[in-house]
Structure formats: C-alpha cells, structure tokens
Amino acid sequence: MAEQNAVPVEASQSLPERPKDDASAAEDGKKGPSKNELKKLAKEKAKAEKAAKIKAEEEARKKEADANDVSKADYGELPMLGSQPYTAPETKVERVSLAQLADKYSTTEPDENADIVFRAEVENARNQSAKLAFLVFRQGLSTIQAVVAASDTLSRQMVKFSGSIPSESVVLVTANVKKPFEPVKSTTIQNLEVHVKKLFIVAKADAQLPMQVADAERPIPAEGQEEQQADDGKPIVTLNTRLNNRVIDLRGKHNHAIFRIKDGITLLFQEFLRSKGFMGANTPRLLGAPSEGGASVFEVSYFATKAFLAQSPQLYKQMLIAARFERVMEVGPIFRAENSNTARHLTEFTGLDMEMAFEEDYHEVVTMLEELMLFIFNGLRERYKKESDLVRSIYQVEDFKLPEAGKVPRLHFKEGIQMLRDDGVEIGDFDDLSTPDEKRLGALVLKKYGSDFYVLDQFPLAIRPFYTMPSAETQAAYDPKNPNAGYSNSYDFFMRGQEIMSGAQRIHDAAFLEKRMREHVTPVDSKSDGLRDYVNAFRYGCPPHAGGGIGLERIVMLWLGLPNVRLASLFPRDPSRLLP
C-alpha cells in the first residue's frame, strides 16, 4: 500500500511552488554592501571627520589669533560711506596729499614723529613674507612706496591683509614718513616712503579688471595694427579697447597729465585774451536752420520741429562785433557731421574762438593770434613741463620747437606752394593742401626756420567760406566770369605740419556780403532762415573785423606728439563712437 501511495520523484519536482508573500520576496532580493564598499565608506567617514576636525581647529586658531590680534582695530574694510549716520570727530585730523608731502620734504628729512593721514589708490600690493608687505599708493601723478612690517604693535594678520588688497582699491592710510635706505626708483616720490600704522579699505576694487592701468600707460599700437606685445612681453592694448574701458584708461598717470595740459591751454587762452580786453561769450549750439552751407550739420528733434547743432560760433561772433562787443572770445563744443575716420578728426570737439575789430589791416589780428599762441606754448613750457615730459616719454616725441617772439614764420600761400614744388611735389597754384602736403610743408618750414609753429597767409578765395574777404589785389582784378579767382585775407596756423586754426578777415559790408554769397563756389541764400539775421546785422554799421577758431584737442595732440586726437578727448565722439 505504501508503494502504491508513494509519489514519484519526477512528479514532485513538477509540482508548482507555494507563492511567497511580498516581504519574503523582497528579503530574498536584497543584497548587502560588499566588504570593499564597507571599507570605502569607513574611509570616507574618517576623512570627513578629520577634515571637520582640521577646520574646527583652524577656526579655533583663527578665533584665538583674532582675539590676540594687536592690530585688529587698525585695519579692515570700512562700511560704505553714507550707509551710517555721520558723527564729526572731536579732533579733526588733517589729511595731506602726496604732492604736499613731496614738497615739504624736498630739502629736509622727516623727523621720527612725522605721522600723516591720507587717502589714496593702491597701485599694487604684494606680500614679501609673512612679516612684510610692500604697496605703492597713488594720488594723481604722485606715487609713493609703503611698507607694512610685523612688530610688537603690528600683527602678521595686518601684513597679510595689506598685501592682498586688490589693485585700484581706495584706502585710508595712517603712516609714518621715513627716508628709504636708497631711492625708490619705481615711484615718483623717490626720497621718501611711508611705514603704515593703520590701513582701511574705503572702496574695494574687483580683483579682475577688464584692463590694467599699467597697460594704459603704454603707447597705443601703430595705426592699423591689432593688439600686440611689447619687447618685455607685456600687452599693448588697442585704442578701441582703451576707449571701451575709458574710466580705467583715464586712471593712467599720463592721461591725468594730458588733461591737466588741456585744461591749462584753456586757462592760458582766456588769460591772454582777457589781458587784451576780450570778453567771454556763450553763443547758441541749437540752430533753427543750417547756417554755413548745411552739408556737415547734425539734425536733432526740437519739440514739434527740428533743429541743428552748430558747426561753429562763427556767425554769432560776427553779430556780436556788430553789436559793439569789439573783442569777444568763447570756449565751447563744436559739432561736425563729417564722416572722417582719421587720427585727427572728431565729430564733437572743443573750439577756442576769438573775434576782434581791427583798425587798419587784418594782420593786426594775425599778430594778436601769433602772440596768443606763443603765450600758450611758453605757458605750457613753464607751468606744465612735468606733465609734458611725462607724456612725451611714453611716445618718444621731441620737444616742440618754438620761434622767437615776433619771428613766427608767416608765409604767403604761393610761397608755401613754391616750397613744396621745390621739394618735388606736383601741385597747382590754387590747390588746397592735402594732409600729406601740410605735413611735408611743416617739415620744410622746420628745416628752414627751426620752428614747429608757422602761419600760412592769403589762401585762395575759392577754398574759403563765403564770408571771407577777398584780398585787395583780388578785388582790383575782379572778373565777373571768374568771381572766385585769386587770394583772400585768410590764414591757417600750423603745429608740427598740421592745421590747428583757421581764420580770416570777414566781410563787414552787407551788400558786398550778399554779392559774395551769390557768387561763391557753393552759393547760399542770404534771405534763408539761417542767414537772414546774420546779413541784416551788417546793415546797421559794423567795424572791420577778423578772428579764428582753434581746435583745442588738436593743440593738445600736436604739443605732446600724440598719435591720435582721440587721446586728447575725455570721451571722444567720432562717426563710429557714441559710448561711453
């Protein structure tokens, strides 16, 4: 019976297994970490614990060091000025400038208690060691070396902080003035250095600047060349890059020198003319209609109509002469809508203008202008020698050669043409001078007369504006079939072979002025909105007068030998630049 009831092995293996519950199935599918994985996890945990312990120890040490930092009240980053109420100190600490410091100790040595307080920019900072840092502070054109040395009263933490201040940061410094062991050749103040006692950041600069100030203090690449490297491997940054980052670029010491000179020229211009009885004037820059032909004017919206930016104050200067202001001058912006992308043209520049009545001959005005320019040049030599030498040292330019007073080379236009012809230039009697012709003539004048400054007189009538007085000889030989033939009572002034001023005797008779307006190479309508009031001003009696307009940026460029006039404009405007 037993054998009958037994189940065959094969049959039992084929029977279906009893289903397991979900928990049992999950337990069977779960696998624990391997021994290697467990070891790796243990190592990572130990590593993290060790790092946390080291960090905690470092923080503890730092906390202890900070607590024991003898200089903790003498350095750091100040809160933004204006973010907290201001309380005036009981004792006002007088701050000094580096220039004053240099003057004070130019002939004497500082004493042991010569402590000073000043604000400056950090030109560079470096840690020499854990106990010593060197910085260079800058104010305008002045730089001085600073020493931060660890001692019983100055901590290593302060040394480390000082050497890590980003360049161009503004700092407030308390220091002791010392005489260095040997002159510091890398700074402008070489016979002094300051030993820092307190150092606070007033305004921190970004660690990464779009360009370095030191790069801005190098010559720009030659025209047409891309960014390149100097012989020392340092970059020579293109003019375009500099102008795109103009605020940093302008921090260069040579740029401060350029614009001090520019301001000085304006000062000298006004100083001389005021001494000769000239009055300052301010004429409109918004015009209701183009006044001098209209070809090179900017049109702007003006309420429900349109207006134009003035090309010059020329017509208004003459109207002031007619109004009995017989000697007027003006310093103001000039706008020229000329698509000239040269190294000497801008669409907005500063004009130095003058106009004066004369007694007998327009050369009275030419002489006045020559004396004016010599006064400016000699003033720059005497008052701005330091700035001029600094800029010329970068561009390797020779000093500007001046004639003696009363001996300014004054050439008739045809004499200048003959000098060019004698030098092999093919040019017509009445052709206007191209830029290469001007430069070539300037070189010939320099060689013959030893002067970088000269005057070209009696320009051809056909190439001057409609209000220019024809010369007496031209009027005597007047031909109605060729009314623009001959010469005129007009003149240009040149520096280093480039024109800086254009001027002339103006027509002061209304009837003759209308005649010349009709006959001019490019005739204009004397009854147009832009010219009607101007012409009428001469119907009421106007004395003979002459004057000129000087380009301020041109003088700066040519006095210093700059390769591009844009370097003489704070934020230049040309056909492709309206920003920044």
JSON list of C-alpha atoms in Angstrom, two decimals, residues 140-244:
[
{"chain": "A", "resi": 140, "resn": "GLY", "atom": "CA", "xyz": [47.07, 111.83, -9.37]},
{"chain": "A", "resi": 141, "resn": "LEU", "atom": "CA", "xyz": [50.59, 111.97, -10.77]},
{"chain": "A", "resi": 142, "resn": "SER", "atom": "CA", "xyz": [52.24, 111.16, -7.43]},
{"chain": "A", "resi": 143, "resn": "THR", "atom": "CA", "xyz": [53.17, 107.66, -6.23]},
{"chain": "A", "resi": 144, "resn": "ILE", "atom": "CA", "xyz": [54.96, 106.54, -3.07]},
{"chain": "A", "resi": 145, "resn": "GLN", "atom": "CA", "xyz": [56.17, 103.21, -1.66]},
{"chain": "A", "resi": 146, "resn": "ALA", "atom": "CA", "xyz": [54.57, 101.90, 1.53]},
{"chain": "A", "resi": 147, "resn": "VAL", "atom": "CA", "xyz": [55.98, 99.33, 3.96]},
{"chain": "A", "resi": 148, "resn": "VAL", "atom": "CA", "xyz": [53.86, 97.15, 6.27]},
{"chain": "A", "resi": 149, "resn": "ALA", "atom": "CA", "xyz": [56.16, 95.30, 8.68]},
{"chain": "A", "resi": 150, "resn": "ALA", "atom": "CA", "xyz": [55.13, 92.99, 11.53]},
{"chain": "A", "resi": 151, "resn": "SER", "atom": "CA", "xyz": [56.24, 94.05, 15.01]},
{"chain": "A", "resi": 152, "resn": "ASP", "atom": "CA", "xyz": [55.05, 94.01, 18.61]},
{"chain": "A", "resi": 153, "resn": "THR", "atom": "CA", "xyz": [52.43, 96.57, 17.66]},
{"chain": "A", "resi": 154, "resn": "LEU", "atom": "CA", "xyz": [51.61, 95.41, 14.11]},
{"chain": "A", "resi": 155, "resn": "SER", "atom": "CA", "xyz": [50.33, 91.87, 13.54]},
{"chain": "A", "resi": 156, "resn": "ARG", "atom": "CA", "xyz": [51.04, 89.34, 10.82]},
{"chain": "A", "resi": 157, "resn": "GLN", "atom": "CA", "xyz": [47.32, 89.34, 10.09]},
{"chain": "A", "resi": 158, "resn": "MET", "atom": "CA", "xyz": [47.56, 93.01, 9.15]},
{"chain": "A", "resi": 159, "resn": "VAL", "atom": "CA", "xyz": [50.58, 92.29, 6.95]},
{"chain": "A", "resi": 160, "resn": "LYS", "atom": "CA", "xyz": [48.68, 89.53, 5.14]},
{"chain": "A", "resi": 161, "resn": "PHE", "atom": "CA", "xyz": [45.62, 91.76, 4.73]},
{"chain": "A", "resi": 162, "resn": "SER", "atom": "CA", "xyz": [47.70, 94.65, 3.35]},
{"chain": "A", "resi": 163, "resn": "GLY", "atom": "CA", "xyz": [49.47, 92.55, 0.74]},
{"chain": "A", "resi": 164, "resn": "SER", "atom": "CA", "xyz": [46.20, 91.11, -0.56]},
{"chain": "A", "resi": 165, "resn": "ILE", "atom": "CA", "xyz": [44.34, 94.38, -1.22]},
{"chain": "A", "resi": 166, "resn": "PRO", "atom": "CA", "xyz": [43.22, 94.42, -4.90]},
{"chain": "A", "resi": 167, "resn": "SER", "atom": "CA", "xyz": [44.85, 97.00, -7.15]},
{"chain": "A", "resi": 168, "resn": "GLU", "atom": "CA", "xyz": [42.84, 100.19, -7.70]},
{"chain": "A", "resi": 169, "resn": "SER", "atom": "CA", "xyz": [41.13, 99.93, -4.30]},
{"chain": "A", "resi": 170, "resn": "VAL", "atom": "CA", "xyz": [40.73, 103.23, -2.44]},
{"chain": "A", "resi": 171, "resn": "VAL", "atom": "CA", "xyz": [42.31, 103.19, 1.02]},
{"chain": "A", "resi": 172, "resn": "LEU", "atom": "CA", "xyz": [42.67, 105.42, 4.06]},
{"chain": "A", "resi": 173, "resn": "VAL", "atom": "CA", "xyz": [46.20, 105.36, 5.46]},
{"chain": "A", "resi": 174, "resn": "THR", "atom": "CA", "xyz": [47.86, 106.45, 8.67]},
{"chain": "A", "resi": 175, "resn": "ALA", "atom": "CA", "xyz": [51.62, 106.18, 8.36]},
{"chain": "A", "resi": 176, "resn": "ASN", "atom": "CA", "xyz": [54.98, 107.42, 9.48]},
{"chain": "A", "resi": 177, "resn": "VAL", "atom": "CA", "xyz": [57.14, 109.18, 6.89]},
{"chain": "A", "resi": 178, "resn": "LYS", "atom": "CA", "xyz": [60.64, 107.78, 6.53]},
{"chain": "A", "resi": 179, "resn": "LYS", "atom": "CA", "xyz": [63.67, 108.21, 4.33]},
{"chain": "A", "resi": 180, "resn": "PRO", "atom": "CA", "xyz": [64.36, 104.93, 2.48]},
{"chain": "A", "resi": 181, "resn": "PHE", "atom": "CA", "xyz": [67.76, 103.26, 2.60]},
{"chain": "A", "resi": 182, "resn": "GLU", "atom": "CA", "xyz": [68.12, 104.02, -1.11]},
{"chain": "A", "resi": 183, "resn": "PRO", "atom": "CA", "xyz": [65.97, 105.98, -3.59]},
{"chain": "A", "resi": 184, "resn": "VAL", "atom": "CA", "xyz": [62.79, 104.17, -4.70]},
{"chain": "A", "resi": 185, "resn": "LYS", "atom": "CA", "xyz": [63.12, 104.22, -8.48]},
{"chain": "A", "resi": 186, "resn": "SER", "atom": "CA", "xyz": [59.69, 102.72, -9.20]},
{"chain": "A", "resi": 187, "resn": "THR", "atom": "CA", "xyz": [57.75, 105.68, -7.74]},
{"chain": "A", "resi": 188, "resn": "THR", "atom": "CA", "xyz": [57.59, 109.40, -8.49]},
{"chain": "A", "resi": 189, "resn": "ILE", "atom": "CA", "xyz": [58.46, 110.23, -4.86]},
{"chain": "A", "resi": 190, "resn": "GLN", "atom": "CA", "xyz": [61.84, 108.57, -4.56]},
{"chain": "A", "resi": 191, "resn": "ASN", "atom": "CA", "xyz": [63.34, 110.16, -1.46]},
{"chain": "A", "resi": 192, "resn": "LEU", "atom": "CA", "xyz": [60.51, 109.12, 0.90]},
{"chain": "A", "resi": 193, "resn": "GLU", "atom": "CA", "xyz": [58.50, 106.07, 1.87]},
{"chain": "A", "resi": 194, "resn": "VAL", "atom": "CA", "xyz": [55.65, 105.58, 4.35]},
{"chain": "A", "resi": 195, "resn": "HIS", "atom": "CA", "xyz": [55.56, 102.95, 7.10]},
{"chain": "A", "resi": 196, "resn": "VAL", "atom": "CA", "xyz": [51.91, 102.03, 7.58]},
{"chain": "A", "resi": 197, "resn": "LYS", "atom": "CA", "xyz": [50.32, 102.10, 11.02]},
{"chain": "A", "resi": 198, "resn": "LYS", "atom": "CA", "xyz": [46.65, 101.90, 10.02]},
{"chain": "A", "resi": 199, "resn": "LEU", "atom": "CA", "xyz": [45.14, 100.78, 6.72]},
{"chain": "A", "resi": 200, "resn": "PHE", "atom": "CA", "xyz": [41.43, 100.71, 5.86]},
{"chain": "A", "resi": 201, "resn": "ILE", "atom": "CA", "xyz": [39.72, 99.96, 2.56]},
{"chain": "A", "resi": 202, "resn": "VAL", "atom": "CA", "xyz": [37.29, 102.75, 1.67]},
{"chain": "A", "resi": 203, "resn": "ALA", "atom": "CA", "xyz": [36.21, 101.30, -1.69]},
{"chain": "A", "resi": 204, "resn": "LYS", "atom": "CA", "xyz": [37.34, 97.84, -2.77]},
{"chain": "A", "resi": 205, "resn": "ALA", "atom": "CA", "xyz": [38.05, 97.19, -6.45]},
{"chain": "A", "resi": 206, "resn": "ASP", "atom": "CA", "xyz": [37.15, 93.98, -8.25]},
{"chain": "A", "resi": 207, "resn": "ALA", "atom": "CA", "xyz": [40.01, 91.51, -8.29]},
{"chain": "A", "resi": 208, "resn": "GLN", "atom": "CA", "xyz": [39.63, 91.07, -12.07]},
{"chain": "A", "resi": 209, "resn": "LEU", "atom": "CA", "xyz": [39.63, 94.30, -14.11]},
{"chain": "A", "resi": 210, "resn": "PRO", "atom": "CA", "xyz": [38.81, 94.44, -17.86]},
{"chain": "A", "resi": 211, "resn": "MET", "atom": "CA", "xyz": [42.22, 96.02, -18.39]},
{"chain": "A", "resi": 212, "resn": "GLN", "atom": "CA", "xyz": [45.11, 97.08, -16.21]},
{"chain": "A", "resi": 213, "resn": "VAL", "atom": "CA", "xyz": [46.03, 100.72, -15.59]},
{"chain": "A", "resi": 214, "resn": "ALA", "atom": "CA", "xyz": [49.66, 99.81, -16.25]},
{"chain": "A", "resi": 215, "resn": "ASP", "atom": "CA", "xyz": [48.66, 98.64, -19.75]},
{"chain": "A", "resi": 216, "resn": "ALA", "atom": "CA", "xyz": [47.03, 102.03, -20.37]},
{"chain": "A", "resi": 217, "resn": "GLU", "atom": "CA", "xyz": [50.34, 103.72, -19.65]},
{"chain": "A", "resi": 218, "resn": "ARG", "atom": "CA", "xyz": [51.96, 102.24, -22.75]},
{"chain": "A", "resi": 219, "resn": "PRO", "atom": "CA", "xyz": [51.86, 103.64, -26.30]},
{"chain": "A", "resi": 220, "resn": "ILE", "atom": "CA", "xyz": [48.90, 102.57, -28.41]},
{"chain": "A", "resi": 221, "resn": "PRO", "atom": "CA", "xyz": [49.69, 100.21, -31.31]},
{"chain": "A", "resi": 222, "resn": "ALA", "atom": "CA", "xyz": [50.53, 101.82, -34.63]},
{"chain": "A", "resi": 223, "resn": "GLU", "atom": "CA", "xyz": [47.50, 102.68, -36.74]},
{"chain": "A", "resi": 224, "resn": "GLY", "atom": "CA", "xyz": [46.04, 99.57, -38.40]},
{"chain": "A", "resi": 225, "resn": "GLN", "atom": "CA", "xyz": [47.82, 97.12, -36.09]},
{"chain": "A", "resi": 226, "resn": "GLU", "atom": "CA", "xyz": [45.99, 94.81, -33.72]},
{"chain": "A", "resi": 227, "resn": "GLU", "atom": "CA", "xyz": [46.72, 94.25, -30.04]},
{"chain": "A", "resi": 228, "resn": "GLN", "atom": "CA", "xyz": [50.31, 93.17, -29.64]},
{"chain": "A", "resi": 229, "resn": "GLN", "atom": "CA", "xyz": [53.06, 92.68, -27.10]},
{"chain": "A", "resi": 230, "resn": "ALA", "atom": "CA", "xyz": [55.95, 94.95, -26.21]},
{"chain": "A", "resi": 231, "resn": "ASP", "atom": "CA", "xyz": [59.54, 93.75, -26.07]},
{"chain": "A", "resi": 232, "resn": "ASP", "atom": "CA", "xyz": [59.08, 92.87, -22.39]},
{"chain": "A", "resi": 233, "resn": "GLY", "atom": "CA", "xyz": [56.15, 90.57, -23.25]},
{"chain": "A", "resi": 234, "resn": "LYS", "atom": "CA", "xyz": [53.51, 92.81, -21.71]},
{"chain": "A", "resi": 235, "resn": "PRO", "atom": "CA", "xyz": [50.41, 93.66, -23.77]},
{"chain": "A", "resi": 236, "resn": "ILE", "atom": "CA", "xyz": [50.00, 96.83, -25.79]},
{"chain": "A", "resi": 237, "resn": "VAL", "atom": "CA", "xyz": [46.25, 97.45, -25.65]},
{"chain": "A", "resi": 238, "resn": "THR", "atom": "CA", "xyz": [44.48, 98.88, -28.71]},
{"chain": "A", "resi": 239, "resn": "LEU", "atom": "CA", "xyz": [42.91, 102.33, -28.68]},
{"chain": "A", "resi": 240, "resn": "ASN", "atom": "CA", "xyz": [39.45, 100.81, -29.14]},
{"chain": "A", "resi": 241, "resn": "THR", "atom": "CA", "xyz": [39.85, 98.61, -26.05]},
{"chain": "A", "resi": 242, "resn": "ARG", "atom": "CA", "xyz": [41.05, 101.59, -24.05]},
{"chain": "A", "resi": 243, "resn": "LEU", "atom": "CA", "xyz": [38.14, 103.78, -25.12]},
{"chain": "A", "resi": 244, "resn": "ASN", "atom": "CA", "xyz": [35.66, 100.98, -24.35]}
]
